[in-house]
GROMACS .gro file of C-alpha atoms in nm:
model
  177
    1MET     CA    1  -1.136  -0.876   3.938
    2THR     CA    2  -0.782  -0.813   4.063
    3THR     CA    3  -0.526  -0.732   3.792
    4GLN     CA    4  -0.308  -1.037   3.738
    5VAL     CA    5  -0.103  -0.936   3.434
    6ILE     CA    6   0.025  -0.604   3.304
    7VAL     CA    7   0.137  -0.614   2.940
    8LEU     CA    8   0.367  -0.331   2.833
    9ASN     CA    9   0.398  -0.291   2.455
   10GLY     CA   10   0.634  -0.047   2.292
   11GLY     CA   11   0.924  -0.018   2.055
   12SER     CA   12   1.284  -0.085   2.139
   13SER     CA   13   1.436   0.170   2.378
   14SER     CA   14   1.097   0.317   2.466
   15GLY     CA   15   1.148   0.253   2.839
   16LYS     CA   16   0.939  -0.061   2.897
   17THR     CA   17   1.197  -0.245   3.103
   18THR     CA   18   1.261   0.054   3.329
   19ILE     CA   19   0.887   0.099   3.375
   20ALA     CA   20   0.851  -0.271   3.460
   21ARG     CA   21   1.122  -0.239   3.728
   22SER     CA   22   0.959   0.080   3.857
   23LEU     CA   23   0.624  -0.100   3.877
   24GLN     CA   24   0.787  -0.362   4.097
   25ALA     CA   25   0.894  -0.080   4.328
   26VAL     CA   26   0.561   0.105   4.347
   27LEU     CA   27   0.305  -0.177   4.347
   28PRO     CA   28   0.222  -0.299   4.698
   29ASP     CA   29   0.237  -0.671   4.614
   30PRO     CA   30   0.526  -0.864   4.458
   31TRP     CA   31   0.518  -0.872   4.077
   32LEU     CA   32   0.744  -1.077   3.850
   33ALA     CA   33   0.877  -0.898   3.539
   34PHE     CA   34   0.954  -1.079   3.213
   35SER     CA   35   1.091  -0.924   2.897
   36VAL     CA   36   1.089  -1.052   2.543
   37ASP     CA   37   1.459  -0.961   2.548
   38THR     CA   38   1.514  -1.230   2.811
   39MET     CA   39   1.334  -1.480   2.590
   40VAL     CA   40   1.554  -1.386   2.294
   41GLU     CA   41   1.867  -1.414   2.512
   42ALA     CA   42   1.752  -1.762   2.619
   43LEU     CA   43   1.750  -1.884   2.259
   44PRO     CA   44   2.026  -2.125   2.165
   45PRO     CA   45   2.302  -1.956   1.964
   46SER     CA   46   2.192  -2.150   1.655
   47LEU     CA   47   1.863  -1.953   1.650
   48ARG     CA   48   2.019  -1.610   1.694
   49GLU     CA   49   2.078  -1.452   1.355
   50SER     CA   50   1.909  -1.750   1.189
   51ASP     CA   51   1.620  -1.767   0.943
   52ALA     CA   52   1.464  -2.032   1.168
   53GLY     CA   53   1.503  -1.811   1.475
   54VAL     CA   54   1.543  -1.436   1.464
   55THR     CA   55   1.725  -1.202   1.228
   56TYR     CA   56   1.782  -0.827   1.227
   57ALA     CA   57   1.776  -0.646   0.895
   58SER     CA   58   2.010  -0.357   0.816
   59ASP     CA   59   1.721  -0.112   0.871
   60GLY     CA   60   1.669  -0.243   1.226
   61SER     CA   61   1.360  -0.448   1.146
   62VAL     CA   62   1.318  -0.785   1.316
   63VAL     CA   63   1.220  -1.102   1.132
   64VAL     CA   64   1.117  -1.412   1.325
   65GLY     CA   65   1.127  -1.762   1.185
   66PRO     CA   66   0.928  -2.079   1.254
   67GLU     CA   67   1.140  -2.210   1.543
   68PHE     CA   68   1.124  -1.871   1.716
   69LYS     CA   69   0.746  -1.871   1.683
   70ILE     CA   70   0.720  -2.214   1.845
   71LEU     CA   71   0.944  -2.115   2.137
   72ASP     CA   72   0.771  -1.778   2.172
   73GLY     CA   73   0.437  -1.960   2.199
   74ALA     CA   74   0.579  -2.176   2.476
   75TRP     CA   75   0.719  -1.868   2.654
   76THR     CA   76   0.381  -1.694   2.634
   77ALA     CA   77   0.198  -2.003   2.762
   78GLY     CA   78   0.450  -2.032   3.047
   79ILE     CA   79   0.394  -1.675   3.158
   80ALA     CA   80   0.018  -1.729   3.145
   81ALA     CA   81   0.058  -2.046   3.354
   82MET     CA   82   0.251  -1.853   3.620
   83ALA     CA   83  -0.027  -1.595   3.637
   84ARG     CA   84  -0.288  -1.868   3.664
   85ALA     CA   85  -0.085  -2.023   3.946
   86GLY     CA   86  -0.108  -1.697   4.142
   87ALA     CA   87   0.194  -1.491   4.036
   88ARG     CA   88   0.135  -1.130   3.941
   89VAL     CA   89   0.325  -1.067   3.619
   90VAL     CA   90   0.449  -0.767   3.421
   91VAL     CA   91   0.526  -0.852   3.057
   92ASP     CA   92   0.757  -0.628   2.855
   93ASP     CA   93   0.703  -0.706   2.485
   94VAL     CA   94   0.733  -0.555   2.138
   95PHE     CA   95   0.432  -0.631   1.916
   96ILE     CA   96   0.624  -0.655   1.589
   97GLY     CA   97   0.335  -0.863   1.456
   98GLY     CA   98   0.086  -0.583   1.528
   99PRO     CA   99  -0.266  -0.694   1.620
  100ASP     CA  100  -0.166  -1.060   1.574
  101SER     CA  101   0.085  -1.018   1.858
  102GLN     CA  102  -0.181  -0.880   2.088
  103GLN     CA  103  -0.423  -1.154   1.987
  104ARG     CA  104  -0.160  -1.419   2.069
  105TRP     CA  105  -0.135  -1.273   2.421
  106ARG     CA  106  -0.514  -1.237   2.452
  107GLN     CA  107  -0.556  -1.608   2.377
  108ALA     CA  108  -0.280  -1.713   2.618
  109LEU     CA  109  -0.414  -1.488   2.896
  110ALA     CA  110  -0.782  -1.572   2.845
  111GLY     CA  111  -0.971  -1.568   3.175
  112LEU     CA  112  -0.708  -1.353   3.349
  113SER     CA  113  -0.744  -0.987   3.439
  114VAL     CA  114  -0.501  -0.804   3.210
  115LEU     CA  115  -0.405  -0.436   3.194
  116TRP     CA  116  -0.285  -0.343   2.843
  117VAL     CA  117  -0.032  -0.058   2.842
  118GLY     CA  118   0.107   0.121   2.539
  119VAL     CA  119   0.454   0.267   2.593
  120ARG     CA  120   0.523   0.534   2.334
  121CYS     CA  121   0.837   0.738   2.278
  122ASP     CA  122   0.931   0.987   2.008
  123ALA     CA  123   1.133   0.803   1.741
  124ASP     CA  124   1.427   1.044   1.764
  125VAL     CA  125   1.446   1.012   2.142
  126ALA     CA  126   1.421   0.631   2.123
  127ALA     CA  127   1.695   0.628   1.856
  128ALA     CA  128   1.921   0.837   2.080
  129ARG     CA  129   1.859   0.596   2.370
  130GLU     CA  130   1.932   0.304   2.135
  131ALA     CA  131   2.264   0.461   2.029
  132ALA     CA  132   2.360   0.525   2.392
  133ARG     CA  133   2.282   0.164   2.484
  134GLY     CA  134   2.487   0.023   2.200
  135ASP     CA  135   2.325  -0.320   2.228
  136ARG     CA  136   2.060  -0.291   1.954
  137PRO     CA  137   2.086  -0.279   1.576
  138ALA     CA  138   2.082   0.081   1.455
  139GLY     CA  139   1.739   0.179   1.330
  140MET     CA  140   1.542  -0.068   1.542
  141ALA     CA  141   1.403   0.193   1.782
  142ALA     CA  142   1.300   0.434   1.507
  143SER     CA  143   1.138   0.160   1.296
  144GLN     CA  144   0.938   0.027   1.592
  145ALA     CA  145   0.842   0.358   1.758
  146THR     CA  146   0.500   0.383   1.593
  147ALA     CA  147   0.469   0.054   1.403
  148VAL     CA  148   0.423  -0.163   1.714
  149HIS     CA  149   0.118   0.041   1.819
  150GLN     CA  150  -0.077   0.020   1.493
  151GLY     CA  151  -0.404  -0.164   1.547
  152ILE     CA  152  -0.342  -0.225   1.918
  153SER     CA  153  -0.597  -0.139   2.187
  154TYR     CA  154  -0.483  -0.025   2.531
  155ASP     CA  155  -0.627   0.046   2.874
  156VAL     CA  156  -0.347   0.294   2.948
  157GLU     CA  157  -0.107   0.481   2.720
  158LEU     CA  158   0.219   0.642   2.829
  159ASP     CA  159   0.469   0.863   2.653
  160THR     CA  160   0.822   0.829   2.789
  161THR     CA  161   0.965   1.097   2.563
  162ARG     CA  162   0.968   1.346   2.851
  163THR     CA  163   0.805   1.153   3.137
  164ASP     CA  164   1.014   0.984   3.404
  165PRO     CA  165   0.976   0.602   3.421
  166LEU     CA  166   0.874   0.619   3.787
  167ASP     CA  167   0.595   0.865   3.703
  168CYS     CA  168   0.488   0.632   3.421
  169ALA     CA  169   0.483   0.339   3.665
  170ARG     CA  170   0.271   0.539   3.908
  171ALA     CA  171   0.025   0.616   3.626
  172VAL     CA  172  -0.002   0.243   3.548
  173ALA     CA  173  -0.030   0.151   3.917
  174ALA     CA  174  -0.330   0.383   3.946
  175HIS     CA  175  -0.513   0.152   3.704
  176VAL     CA  176  -0.421  -0.174   3.879
  177THR     CA  177  -0.718  -0.310   4.071
   0.00000   0.00000   0.00000
């Protein structure tokens, strides 16, 4: 079966978004790329920094509330619907819920051909990238670097600590059928 969805999971500042863009450049067919960051940015201001929506603790951890979970479910279902309608999709996500996050995607993408990709990066390197970006709470990258991979199964694993995003994208593309 032809790969319809590529799910990239990794901590903040691990390089997922750059890999997703690189995949769009190296894959022969058009692929849409969607990031959980875009979903968070789409939230109404009342749900940013809200117990009902999403909050960021002083240690960089992320806490999602009930309204966020409802909207995240709709976002996930929408991406799955696009794939079912014929779009090839790259998803850039952070499995802060561990295996439950992957299971949520597995349910939404049931019946589709999915390539699961783990995007790892050394915590210190991710933290340095985070600081250079300046758009993330301090500590987020370090706290997520290994935690988001615990209990997750992958078809492909990458380490962006010293590997160029384009080379990572080529490694993923080699597994796309």
